[in-house]
Coordinates of C-alpha atoms and ligand atoms in Angstrom, one line a residue:
S1 CA -29.6 -6.6 -17.9
I2 CA -27.2 -9.3 -17.0
N3 CA -27.0 -11.1 -13.7
L4 CA -23.9 -12.8 -12.5
T5 CA -22.0 -13.1 -9.0
V6 CA -19.0 -11.1 -7.8
N7 CA -17.4 -12.9 -4.5
N8 CA -20.7 -14.7 -4.1
I9 CA -22.7 -11.4 -4.1
D10 CA -25.6 -11.3 -6.7
V11 CA -25.1 -8.3 -8.9
E12 CA -27.2 -6.8 -12.1
V13 CA -25.5 -4.8 -14.7
E14 CA -26.4 -3.4 -18.1
A15 CA -25.7 -5.2 -21.2
G16 CA -22.1 -4.4 -22.2
A17 CA -20.9 -3.7 -18.8
T18 CA -17.3 -5.0 -17.9
L19 CA -16.5 -7.3 -14.8
Y20 CA -14.7 -4.3 -13.6
Q21 CA -18.0 -2.3 -13.2
A22 CA -19.6 -5.4 -11.9
A23 CA -17.1 -5.6 -9.3
Q24 CA -17.7 -2.1 -8.4
K25 CA -21.4 -2.7 -8.1
A26 CA -20.4 -5.4 -5.6
G27 CA -18.6 -2.9 -3.6
V28 CA -15.1 -4.4 -4.6
N29 CA -12.3 -2.0 -5.7
I30 CA -10.0 -3.6 -8.2
P31 CA -6.6 -2.2 -8.8
T32 CA -5.6 -1.3 -12.4
L33 CA -2.7 0.7 -13.8
C34 CA -3.6 1.2 -17.6
A35 CA -7.5 1.6 -17.5
W36 CA -8.5 5.3 -17.6
F37 CA -12.3 5.1 -17.3
D38 CA -12.9 8.7 -17.9
K39 CA -11.7 8.4 -21.3
D40 CA -12.9 4.8 -22.2
H41 CA -9.2 3.8 -22.1
T42 CA -9.6 0.2 -21.2
P43 CA -6.9 -1.6 -23.1
G44 CA -6.3 -4.6 -20.5
A45 CA -2.7 -4.0 -21.1
C46 CA -1.2 -4.0 -17.5
R47 CA -3.2 -7.1 -16.4
V48 CA -3.2 -5.9 -12.9
C49 CA -6.9 -6.0 -12.8
V50 CA -7.3 -9.8 -13.5
V51 CA -10.0 -11.7 -11.8
E52 CA -10.9 -15.5 -11.8
V53 CA -14.1 -16.6 -13.4
E54 CA -15.4 -20.1 -12.5
G55 CA -14.7 -22.3 -15.5
M56 CA -12.4 -20.3 -17.4
P57 CA -8.7 -21.5 -17.5
S58 CA -7.2 -18.3 -17.3
L59 CA -7.6 -15.1 -15.5
A60 CA -9.4 -12.1 -17.2
A61 CA -8.4 -8.7 -17.4
S62 CA -11.6 -7.2 -15.7
C63 CA -11.5 -3.5 -17.2
A64 CA -11.8 -5.1 -20.5
Y65 CA -13.8 -8.5 -20.0
P66 CA -17.7 -8.1 -20.6
A67 CA -19.9 -9.3 -18.0
Q68 CA -22.1 -12.5 -19.0
N69 CA -25.2 -14.1 -17.7
G70 CA -24.4 -16.7 -14.6
M71 CA -20.8 -15.6 -14.5
K72 CA -19.1 -16.6 -11.1
V73 CA -16.6 -14.0 -10.7
F74 CA -13.8 -13.9 -8.0
T75 CA -11.9 -10.8 -7.3
N76 CA -9.8 -12.2 -4.2
S77 CA -8.9 -15.8 -4.7
D78 CA -5.3 -17.1 -4.0
K79 CA -4.8 -17.3 -7.8
V80 CA -5.8 -13.7 -8.5
R81 CA -3.8 -12.3 -5.4
Q82 CA -0.8 -14.2 -6.4
A83 CA -1.0 -13.1 -10.0
R84 CA -1.6 -9.5 -9.2
K85 CA 1.4 -9.5 -6.9
M86 CA 3.7 -11.0 -9.5
I87 CA 2.5 -8.6 -12.2
V88 CA 3.2 -5.6 -10.0
E89 CA 6.5 -7.0 -9.0
L90 CA 7.6 -7.4 -12.6
I91 CA 6.7 -3.9 -13.5
L92 CA 8.6 -2.9 -10.2
A93 CA 11.6 -4.7 -11.2
S94 CA 12.0 -2.8 -14.3
H95 CA 11.1 0.7 -13.0
P96 CA 13.5 3.0 -11.4
Q97 CA 13.6 2.4 -7.6
E98 CA 13.7 6.4 -7.0
C99 CA 10.5 7.0 -5.5
N100 CA 11.8 9.4 -2.9
F101 CA 12.7 11.9 -5.2
C102 CA 10.5 11.1 -8.3
V103 CA 8.0 14.1 -9.2
R104 CA 5.0 11.7 -8.6
N105 CA 6.2 10.6 -5.1
G106 CA 2.9 10.6 -3.0
N107 CA 0.7 10.6 -6.1
C108 CA 1.7 7.9 -8.1
E109 CA -0.4 5.2 -9.2
L110 CA 2.1 2.4 -9.2
Q111 CA 3.0 3.2 -5.6
K112 CA -0.6 3.0 -4.7
V113 CA -1.2 -0.2 -6.4
A114 CA 1.9 -1.7 -5.1
E115 CA 0.6 -0.9 -1.7
M116 CA -3.0 -2.1 -2.5
V117 CA -1.9 -5.5 -3.8
G118 CA 0.4 -6.0 -0.8
V119 CA 3.9 -6.0 -2.4
K120 CA 6.4 -6.8 0.2
N121 CA 9.6 -7.4 -1.8
I122 CA 10.5 -7.8 -5.4
R123 CA 11.5 -11.5 -6.1
Y124 CA 12.9 -10.6 -9.6
D125 CA 16.4 -9.4 -10.4
S126 CA 16.0 -5.8 -11.3
E127 CA 19.5 -5.9 -13.2
E128 CA 18.3 -8.2 -15.6
F129 CA 15.4 -5.9 -16.6
D130 CA 17.4 -2.4 -16.4
R131 CA 16.4 -0.1 -19.1
D132 CA 18.6 2.5 -20.7
R133 CA 17.9 5.8 -19.2
E134 CA 16.3 8.2 -21.8
L135 CA 15.7 11.6 -20.5
D136 CA 14.3 13.8 -23.3
T137 CA 14.5 17.4 -21.9
S138 CA 14.3 18.9 -25.4
S139 CA 10.9 20.6 -24.9
P140 CA 10.5 23.9 -23.1
A141 CA 7.3 22.5 -21.4
I142 CA 7.4 18.6 -20.8
V143 CA 10.1 16.1 -19.9
R144 CA 9.8 12.5 -21.0
D145 CA 11.7 9.7 -18.9
S146 CA 10.9 6.4 -20.9
S147 CA 12.7 4.4 -18.2
K148 CA 9.5 4.9 -16.0
C149 CA 6.9 4.2 -18.7
I150 CA 4.7 1.2 -17.9
N151 CA 3.1 1.1 -21.3
C152 CA -0.5 1.9 -20.1
R153 CA -0.7 4.1 -23.4
R154 CA -2.9 6.4 -21.7
C155 CA -0.9 9.3 -23.2
V156 CA -1.2 7.7 -26.6
T157 CA -4.7 7.8 -26.2
V158 CA -5.2 11.4 -25.2
C159 CA -2.7 12.8 -27.8
E160 CA -4.1 10.8 -30.6
S161 CA -7.7 10.5 -29.9
I162 CA -8.5 13.5 -28.0
Q163 CA -6.1 16.1 -29.0
T164 CA -5.7 14.7 -32.5
V165 CA -2.0 15.8 -32.4
A166 CA -0.5 12.1 -32.5
A167 CA 3.0 13.2 -31.3
L168 CA 3.3 10.2 -29.1
S169 CA 2.9 6.5 -30.4
P170 CA 3.6 2.7 -29.2
M171 CA 7.0 1.7 -30.2
N172 CA 8.8 -1.8 -30.7
R173 CA 7.4 -5.2 -29.4
G174 CA 8.0 -7.4 -26.4
Y175 CA 10.1 -6.3 -23.6
E176 CA 11.2 -3.5 -25.8
S177 CA 7.9 -2.0 -26.3
T178 CA 7.5 1.8 -24.9
V179 CA 5.7 4.9 -26.2
S180 CA 8.0 7.6 -27.9
P181 CA 7.8 10.2 -30.7
A182 CA 8.0 8.9 -34.2
F183 CA 11.6 7.7 -34.9
N184 CA 12.4 8.5 -31.3
L185 CA 12.9 12.3 -32.3
P186 CA 13.3 14.6 -29.4
L187 CA 9.8 16.0 -28.4
N188 CA 10.7 19.3 -29.4
E189 CA 11.1 18.3 -33.0
T190 CA 7.8 16.9 -33.4
N191 CA 4.3 18.5 -33.7
C192 CA 3.9 18.1 -29.8
V193 CA 1.7 21.1 -29.1
N194 CA 3.0 21.1 -25.3
C195 CA -0.5 21.0 -23.8
G196 CA 0.6 18.5 -21.3
Q197 CA -2.6 16.4 -21.4
C198 CA -0.2 13.4 -21.6
V199 CA 1.3 14.4 -18.4
M200 CA -2.2 14.4 -16.8
A201 CA -2.7 10.9 -18.1
C202 CA 0.5 9.5 -16.9
P203 CA 0.1 7.2 -13.9
V204 CA 3.7 7.6 -12.9
G205 CA 6.5 9.9 -13.5
A206 CA 7.2 9.1 -17.1
L207 CA 6.0 12.4 -18.5
Y208 CA 6.2 15.6 -16.4
E209 CA 6.3 19.4 -16.7
K210 CA 9.9 21.2 -16.9
D211 CA 10.4 22.3 -13.3
Q212 CA 11.6 25.8 -13.2
V213 CA 11.2 26.4 -9.4
D214 CA 14.7 26.7 -8.8
E215 CA 15.1 29.7 -11.3
V216 CA 12.2 31.3 -9.3
W217 CA 13.9 30.6 -5.9
K218 CA 16.9 32.4 -7.1
A219 CA 15.3 35.4 -8.4
L220 CA 13.5 35.8 -5.1
Q221 CA 16.8 35.7 -3.2
D222 CA 18.4 38.0 -5.5
P223 CA 18.1 41.6 -3.8
T224 CA 18.7 43.3 -7.2
R225 CA 15.6 41.7 -8.6
H226 CA 12.2 43.1 -8.2
V227 CA 10.2 40.0 -8.6
V228 CA 6.4 40.4 -9.6
V229 CA 4.0 37.4 -10.1
Q230 CA 0.7 36.8 -12.1
E231 CA -1.8 34.0 -11.6
A232 CA -4.0 32.4 -14.4
P233 CA -7.8 32.4 -13.6
A234 CA -7.6 28.7 -13.1
I235 CA -4.8 28.6 -10.3
R236 CA -7.2 29.9 -7.7
A237 CA -9.7 27.2 -8.5
A238 CA -7.3 24.4 -8.1
L239 CA -4.4 25.2 -5.9
G240 CA -6.3 24.1 -2.8
E241 CA -6.4 20.6 -3.9
E242 CA -2.6 20.3 -3.5
F243 CA -3.0 20.9 0.0
G244 CA -6.1 18.5 0.7
M245 CA -8.8 20.8 0.1
P246 CA -11.7 19.6 -1.9
P247 CA -11.9 20.2 -5.7
G248 CA -14.1 23.3 -6.2
S249 CA -12.5 25.3 -3.5
L250 CA -11.9 28.9 -4.2
V251 CA -8.5 30.0 -2.8
T252 CA -7.8 33.4 -4.4
G253 CA -6.9 35.1 -0.9
K254 CA -4.8 32.3 0.4
M255 CA -3.0 32.1 -3.0
I256 CA -2.2 35.8 -2.7
A257 CA -1.0 35.5 0.9
A258 CA 1.2 32.3 0.1
L259 CA 2.9 34.4 -2.8
R260 CA 3.5 37.2 -0.6
R261 CA 5.2 35.0 2.1
L262 CA 7.3 33.3 -0.7
G263 CA 8.8 36.7 -1.2
F264 CA 7.3 38.0 -4.4
D265 CA 7.7 41.8 -4.4
K266 CA 4.3 42.3 -6.2
V267 CA 1.4 40.1 -6.3
F268 CA -0.6 40.8 -9.5
D269 CA -3.1 39.0 -11.6
T270 CA -3.4 37.3 -15.0
N271 CA -7.0 38.4 -14.8
F272 CA -6.2 42.2 -14.9
T273 CA -4.9 41.6 -18.6
A274 CA -7.9 39.0 -19.3
D275 CA -10.1 42.1 -18.9
L276 CA -7.8 44.1 -21.1
T277 CA -7.9 41.3 -23.8
I278 CA -11.6 41.7 -23.9
I279 CA -11.4 45.3 -24.5
E280 CA -8.8 44.6 -27.4
E281 CA -10.4 41.4 -28.6
G282 CA -14.0 42.9 -28.7
N283 CA -12.8 45.9 -30.4
E284 CA -11.0 43.9 -33.0
L285 CA -14.1 41.8 -33.5
L286 CA -15.9 44.8 -34.3
K287 CA -13.6 46.3 -36.6
R288 CA -13.5 43.0 -38.7
V289 CA -17.4 43.0 -38.8
K290 CA -17.5 46.6 -40.0
E291 CA -14.6 46.6 -42.2
G292 CA -15.4 43.0 -43.7
G293 CA -12.3 41.6 -42.1
T294 CA -11.6 37.7 -41.7
L295 CA -14.4 35.9 -39.9
P296 CA -14.8 34.0 -38.0
M297 CA -12.5 35.6 -35.7
I298 CA -10.8 32.7 -33.5
T299 CA -9.4 33.5 -29.9
S300 CA -5.8 33.4 -29.6
C301 CA -5.1 33.1 -26.0
S302 CA -4.2 29.3 -25.6
P303 CA -0.7 28.5 -26.6
G304 CA -1.2 24.8 -27.4
W305 CA -4.0 25.9 -29.7
I306 CA -1.7 28.4 -31.6
K307 CA 0.8 25.7 -32.2
F308 CA -1.8 23.3 -33.2
C309 CA -3.1 25.9 -35.8
E310 CA 0.5 26.5 -37.1
H311 CA 1.1 22.8 -37.5
F312 CA -2.2 21.6 -38.8
Y313 CA -4.1 24.7 -40.1
P314 CA -1.7 27.2 -41.3
D315 CA -4.2 28.2 -44.0
L316 CA -6.2 29.6 -41.4
L317 CA -4.0 31.5 -39.1
G318 CA -5.4 34.8 -40.5
H319 CA -8.6 33.9 -38.5
L320 CA -6.8 34.1 -35.3
S321 CA -7.3 37.2 -33.2
T322 CA -4.2 39.2 -33.2
C323 CA -4.3 39.9 -29.6
K324 CA -1.7 38.2 -27.5
S325 CA -2.6 36.0 -24.5
P326 CA -3.4 37.8 -21.2
Q327 CA -0.2 36.1 -19.8
Q328 CA 1.8 37.6 -22.6
M329 CA -0.1 41.1 -22.2
F330 CA 0.5 41.0 -18.4
G331 CA 4.3 40.4 -19.3
A332 CA 4.7 43.2 -21.8
L333 CA 3.0 45.6 -19.6
A334 CA 4.8 44.6 -16.2
K335 CA 8.2 45.8 -18.0
T336 CA 6.7 48.9 -19.6
Y337 CA 3.7 50.5 -18.0
Y338 CA 4.2 49.2 -14.2
A339 CA 8.0 50.1 -14.7
Q340 CA 7.0 53.5 -15.9
V341 CA 4.5 54.1 -12.9
S342 CA 6.8 52.5 -10.3
G343 CA 9.8 53.9 -11.4
I344 CA 11.8 50.8 -11.6
D345 CA 14.1 49.8 -14.3
P346 CA 12.7 47.1 -16.3
A347 CA 16.1 45.5 -16.7
N348 CA 15.7 44.7 -12.9
I349 CA 12.0 43.4 -13.1
F350 CA 11.9 39.5 -12.9
S351 CA 8.3 38.5 -14.0
V352 CA 6.9 35.1 -13.0
S353 CA 3.6 33.8 -14.1
I354 CA 1.8 30.8 -12.4
M355 CA -0.2 29.0 -14.8
P356 CA -2.4 25.8 -15.0
C357 CA -0.8 25.1 -18.5
T358 CA 2.5 23.5 -19.6
A359 CA 2.2 25.1 -23.2
K360 CA 2.5 28.5 -21.4
K361 CA 6.2 27.8 -20.8
Y362 CA 6.7 27.3 -24.5
E363 CA 4.7 30.4 -25.3
A364 CA 6.8 32.7 -23.0
Q365 CA 9.8 31.6 -24.9
R366 CA 8.5 32.3 -28.4
P367 CA 10.8 34.8 -30.0
E368 CA 8.2 37.4 -30.6
M369 CA 7.3 37.8 -26.9
K370 CA 9.8 40.4 -26.2
S371 CA 8.0 43.5 -27.0
S372 CA 9.0 45.2 -23.8
G373 CA 12.8 45.1 -25.1
Y374 CA 13.3 42.2 -22.7
Q375 CA 11.7 38.5 -22.5
D376 CA 8.3 39.7 -21.3
V377 CA 7.7 36.6 -19.1
D378 CA 10.9 35.2 -17.7
V379 CA 9.5 32.1 -16.1
V380 CA 6.3 30.1 -16.0
L381 CA 5.3 27.7 -13.1
T382 CA 2.6 25.4 -13.2
T383 CA 0.0 25.2 -10.4
R384 CA 1.9 22.1 -9.2
E385 CA 5.1 23.8 -9.1
L386 CA 4.0 26.6 -7.2
A387 CA 2.4 24.0 -4.7
R388 CA 6.0 22.5 -4.5
M389 CA 7.4 25.8 -3.6
I390 CA 4.7 26.4 -0.9
K391 CA 5.6 23.1 0.7
E392 CA 8.9 23.5 0.5
A393 CA 8.7 27.0 2.4
G394 CA 6.8 25.2 5.2
I395 CA 3.6 27.4 4.5
D396 CA 0.4 26.2 6.2
F397 CA -1.7 27.0 3.0
V398 CA -4.9 25.9 4.5
N399 CA -4.9 28.2 7.5
L400 CA -3.6 31.2 5.6
P401 CA -5.5 34.5 5.9
D402 CA -7.0 35.9 2.7
E403 CA -5.2 38.9 1.4
K404 CA -5.6 41.3 -1.5
Y405 CA -3.6 42.0 -4.8
D406 CA -1.2 44.8 -5.1
D407 CA -2.0 47.9 -7.3
P408 CA -2.1 48.6 -10.3
M409 CA -2.3 45.2 -12.0
G410 CA -4.3 43.2 -9.6
E411 CA -8.1 43.9 -9.7
Y412 CA -10.4 42.3 -11.8
T413 CA -13.8 41.5 -12.8
G414 CA -16.0 38.4 -13.1
A415 CA -15.6 38.3 -16.8
A416 CA -11.8 37.8 -16.5
T417 CA -12.1 35.0 -14.0
I418 CA -14.4 32.8 -16.1
F419 CA -11.7 32.7 -18.7
G420 CA -10.5 29.5 -16.9
A421 CA -13.5 27.7 -18.0
T422 CA -14.3 26.6 -21.5
G423 CA -16.8 29.0 -23.0
G424 CA -15.6 31.7 -20.4
V425 CA -13.7 33.9 -23.1
M426 CA -16.7 34.0 -25.2
E427 CA -19.0 34.8 -22.5
A428 CA -16.8 37.8 -21.3
A429 CA -16.5 38.9 -24.8
L430 CA -20.2 39.0 -25.6
R431 CA -21.0 40.9 -22.2
T432 CA -18.7 43.7 -23.3
V433 CA -19.4 43.5 -27.3
Y434 CA -23.1 43.8 -26.3
A435 CA -22.4 46.9 -24.1
V436 CA -20.4 48.6 -26.7
V437 CA -22.6 48.0 -29.5
T438 CA -25.9 48.9 -27.9
G439 CA -24.7 51.2 -24.9
E440 CA -27.0 48.9 -22.6
E441 CA -26.1 45.8 -20.5
L442 CA -27.1 42.3 -21.2
S443 CA -30.6 41.6 -19.4
D444 CA -29.0 38.4 -18.1
L445 CA -25.0 38.3 -17.8
N446 CA -24.9 34.6 -17.6
I447 CA -24.6 33.1 -21.0
M448 CA -25.4 29.5 -20.3
P449 CA -25.2 27.9 -23.7
V450 CA -21.5 28.5 -23.9
R451 CA -20.9 26.8 -20.4
G452 CA -20.5 23.1 -19.6
L453 CA -18.5 20.2 -21.1
E454 CA -20.3 19.4 -24.4
G455 CA -17.2 19.6 -26.7
V456 CA -18.7 21.9 -29.4
K457 CA -21.1 24.6 -28.2
A458 CA -22.8 27.2 -30.1
A459 CA -25.1 30.1 -29.6
A460 CA -26.7 33.1 -31.3
V461 CA -26.8 36.1 -29.2
P462 CA -28.9 39.3 -30.5
V463 CA -26.6 42.2 -30.3
G464 CA -28.6 45.5 -31.2
A465 CA -27.7 46.7 -34.8
L466 CA -25.6 43.7 -35.4
G467 CA -28.5 41.5 -35.3
D468 CA -27.8 37.6 -34.2
V469 CA -24.1 37.4 -33.4
K470 CA -23.5 33.4 -34.1
V471 CA -20.7 32.1 -31.9
A472 CA -19.1 28.6 -31.2
V473 CA -16.9 27.3 -28.6
A474 CA -14.6 24.2 -28.7
H475 CA -12.4 22.8 -25.9
G476 CA -9.8 19.9 -26.8
L477 CA -8.1 20.1 -30.4
G478 CA -10.1 17.3 -31.5
N479 CA -13.3 19.1 -31.0
A480 CA -11.5 22.4 -32.5
R481 CA -10.9 20.3 -35.7
K482 CA -14.7 20.1 -36.3
L483 CA -15.2 23.9 -36.4
L484 CA -11.7 24.5 -38.3
D485 CA -12.8 22.0 -41.1
E486 CA -16.2 23.7 -41.5
I487 CA -14.0 27.0 -42.1
R488 CA -11.8 25.3 -44.5
A489 CA -14.8 24.0 -46.4
G490 CA -16.3 27.5 -46.6
K491 CA -19.2 26.5 -44.4
S492 CA -18.6 28.1 -41.2
E493 CA -21.8 30.4 -40.0
Y494 CA -19.9 31.7 -37.2
A495 CA -18.6 35.3 -36.4
F496 CA -16.4 34.5 -33.3
I497 CA -15.1 31.1 -32.2
E498 CA -13.4 30.3 -29.0
V499 CA -10.9 27.5 -28.9
M500 CA -9.1 26.3 -25.9
C501 CA -6.6 23.6 -26.2
C502 CA -7.5 21.4 -23.2
P503 CA -10.4 19.7 -22.5
G504 CA -12.6 21.6 -20.1
G505 CA -10.6 24.6 -20.7
C506 CA -7.7 25.7 -18.5
V507 CA -9.2 24.6 -15.4
A508 CA -8.0 21.2 -16.8
G509 CA -4.7 22.5 -18.4
G510 CA -1.5 20.1 -18.3
G511 CA -0.1 21.8 -15.2
E512 CA -3.0 21.5 -12.8
P513 CA -3.4 19.1 -10.0
I514 CA -3.6 15.5 -10.7
P515 CA -6.0 13.6 -11.0
T516 CA -8.5 15.8 -13.0
T517 CA -11.7 14.2 -14.3
D518 CA -14.8 15.7 -15.9
E519 CA -16.4 15.8 -12.2
I520 CA -13.3 17.8 -11.2
R521 CA -13.6 20.1 -14.2
M522 CA -17.1 20.8 -13.4
L523 CA -16.1 21.7 -9.8
R524 CA -13.2 23.8 -10.6
A525 CA -15.4 25.6 -13.2
G526 CA -18.0 26.3 -10.5
A527 CA -15.6 28.1 -8.4
L528 CA -14.9 30.2 -11.1
Y529 CA -18.4 31.0 -11.8
R530 CA -19.0 31.6 -8.2
D531 CA -15.9 34.2 -8.1
D532 CA -17.8 35.7 -10.9
G533 CA -21.5 35.8 -9.8
E534 CA -20.9 36.4 -6.0
V535 CA -17.6 37.5 -5.5
Q536 CA -16.4 40.0 -7.7
Q537 CA -18.0 43.6 -7.6
Y538 CA -17.8 44.0 -11.6
R539 CA -18.9 41.3 -14.0
Q540 CA -17.9 43.2 -17.2
S541 CA -14.4 43.7 -18.5
H542 CA -15.1 47.3 -19.6
Q543 CA -16.0 48.1 -16.0
S544 CA -12.5 47.1 -14.8
P545 CA -11.0 50.4 -12.7
P546 CA -7.4 49.2 -13.5
V547 CA -8.1 48.6 -17.1
K548 CA -9.8 52.4 -17.3
A549 CA -6.5 53.6 -15.8
V550 CA -4.2 51.6 -18.0
Y551 CA -6.0 53.2 -21.0
E552 CA -5.9 56.9 -19.4
K553 CA -2.3 56.7 -18.4
F554 CA -0.5 54.6 -20.9
L555 CA -2.3 52.8 -23.7
K556 CA -4.7 55.8 -24.7
E557 CA -7.0 53.7 -26.8
P558 CA -8.0 49.9 -27.7
L559 CA -6.2 49.1 -30.9
G560 CA -4.0 52.3 -30.6
H561 CA -0.4 52.6 -31.5
K562 CA 0.9 51.3 -28.1
S563 CA -1.5 48.4 -28.2
H564 CA -0.3 47.1 -31.4
E565 CA 3.4 47.3 -30.2
L566 CA 2.8 45.6 -26.8
L567 CA -0.5 43.7 -26.7
H568 CA -0.8 42.3 -30.2
T569 CA 1.3 40.1 -32.5
H570 CA 0.6 38.1 -35.9
Y571 CA 1.3 34.4 -36.9
V572 CA 2.7 33.7 -40.3
Q573 CA 2.6 30.3 -42.2
Ligands
HC1_1 FE1 -5.8 30.4 -19.4 FE2 -5.6 32.8 -20.3 S1 -7.5 31.8 -19.6 S2 -5.2 30.9 -21.4 O1 -6.7 29.1 -20.1 O2 -6.7 33.5 -21.8 O3 -3.2 28.8 -18.9 O4 -6.6 29.8 -16.4 O5 -4.3 32.2 -17.8 O6 -3.2 34.1 -20.8 O7 -6.6 35.0 -18.4 C1 -4.3 29.4 -19.0 C2 -6.2 30.0 -17.4 C3 -4.8 32.1 -18.7 C4 -4.1 33.4 -20.5 C5 -6.2 34.1 -19.0

């Protein structure tokens, strides 16, 4: 171990620890704008975290500088405080001064750091530093405002190293340096998969979701529109954070109440079609196993993952389940099944979905997602956009009563709700596949090997006559690559694979509350497992009463004619 002092306090740290970590041990918080400790991203680029080390001529970036025996470190000397103030003032001088209406107002790391280092005015002429405004609105999901970029490079790290997409790179040098797609192409013309993990990484408002709140307000205020809403599993595990509730709060009932107060005509749930997905996908898997179809079959509900497969592994598209995602199954049924049972003209139905995901905005606009004869899902809002609407409407979210879903597309089982956590789709599918094959229930419905944040998880589950069914789960596209490369090499031993685009699954999607850390991922997933284990009456998709009803009244049978027309699709190279 290493012994040093920080502000004259004795500290002992492990070899390899940084000065930043040593300071934390001494109870000192150092401001930083570029470091992202959750992802080991400490480029020392912003210089806000500088500290003074006795005997060293220049200040050291504490996030990257290694602690050494006998060092005397000062985090609050005059030299340090003046340097930090100057650095932050220089960043602010070249940053648009529009905090009051910036998407990150109130949740901006630059704002917080400016307060923390005590900036009182900007001594530098901002005219001199004014950058050309470049707003890239080409993507259906993400807006890029390079004038706000502070060059922390976190977006580059997540896009390149974690998602292995590399749509964003550092460009230019010196004062001109910034981050952008290659050749400064519009984002929509790159291989960006719309996952929004760059948005989650951005400390300021340089990357954000395409805001569609006004389109929804307009529909809600149009008396000719019958506006229905569905919410992804992950929303109920995170929305409370936008209103100051602790991560891990399960707010299903308050979320329903808020949506009703906003004026939605029917409050339904994506979980209804998550259960339906399990029936269709489970039967598809069994059919492939029996008939010698393409295996392993891979889940297809995460649209960032689909786009990734299309760009990087087009030769493996045949492995994708043909099932549409629950969002798109819901959209297709809202304008067919629901229109039929409620007697409402589908032309007047406006279908909104609330997703933890920016890529869902892109998915809803894909040309094949019109099987009802209309665009199946009209608008997708992220968790953050819904929170903005609730705030704008003055709804006291925390004190709302719990309300219940509308029929016939609201009720769900515990199997559906865990879709929002990595491994959840697999666990839900195994529960039902086991029951279909054996006629019995799994003795323990909790399939622990597929839970948690390990990058690739595997399990072998004995399923009656099928023997041990080998399955794997990957979350984050870098992890997915490992399983895909095995398939390409002809070495995959799995029958069924779950891939979710975002690290942690949908609970950490690009539309969820910021910040999202591994600790928060686990807390949000925990809320969904509580919903499954403690709240829901049923825990297996085939037990869902509204799913049974939709087959009886409308679809008739899994993988039947109507299912193929509305619930399935296929992807071509
Ligand atoms: Fe997801 Fe899904 S789980 S993709 O992560 O299959 O976004 O939450 O809604 O569609 O159900 C997201 C979450 C979501 C779909 C479901």
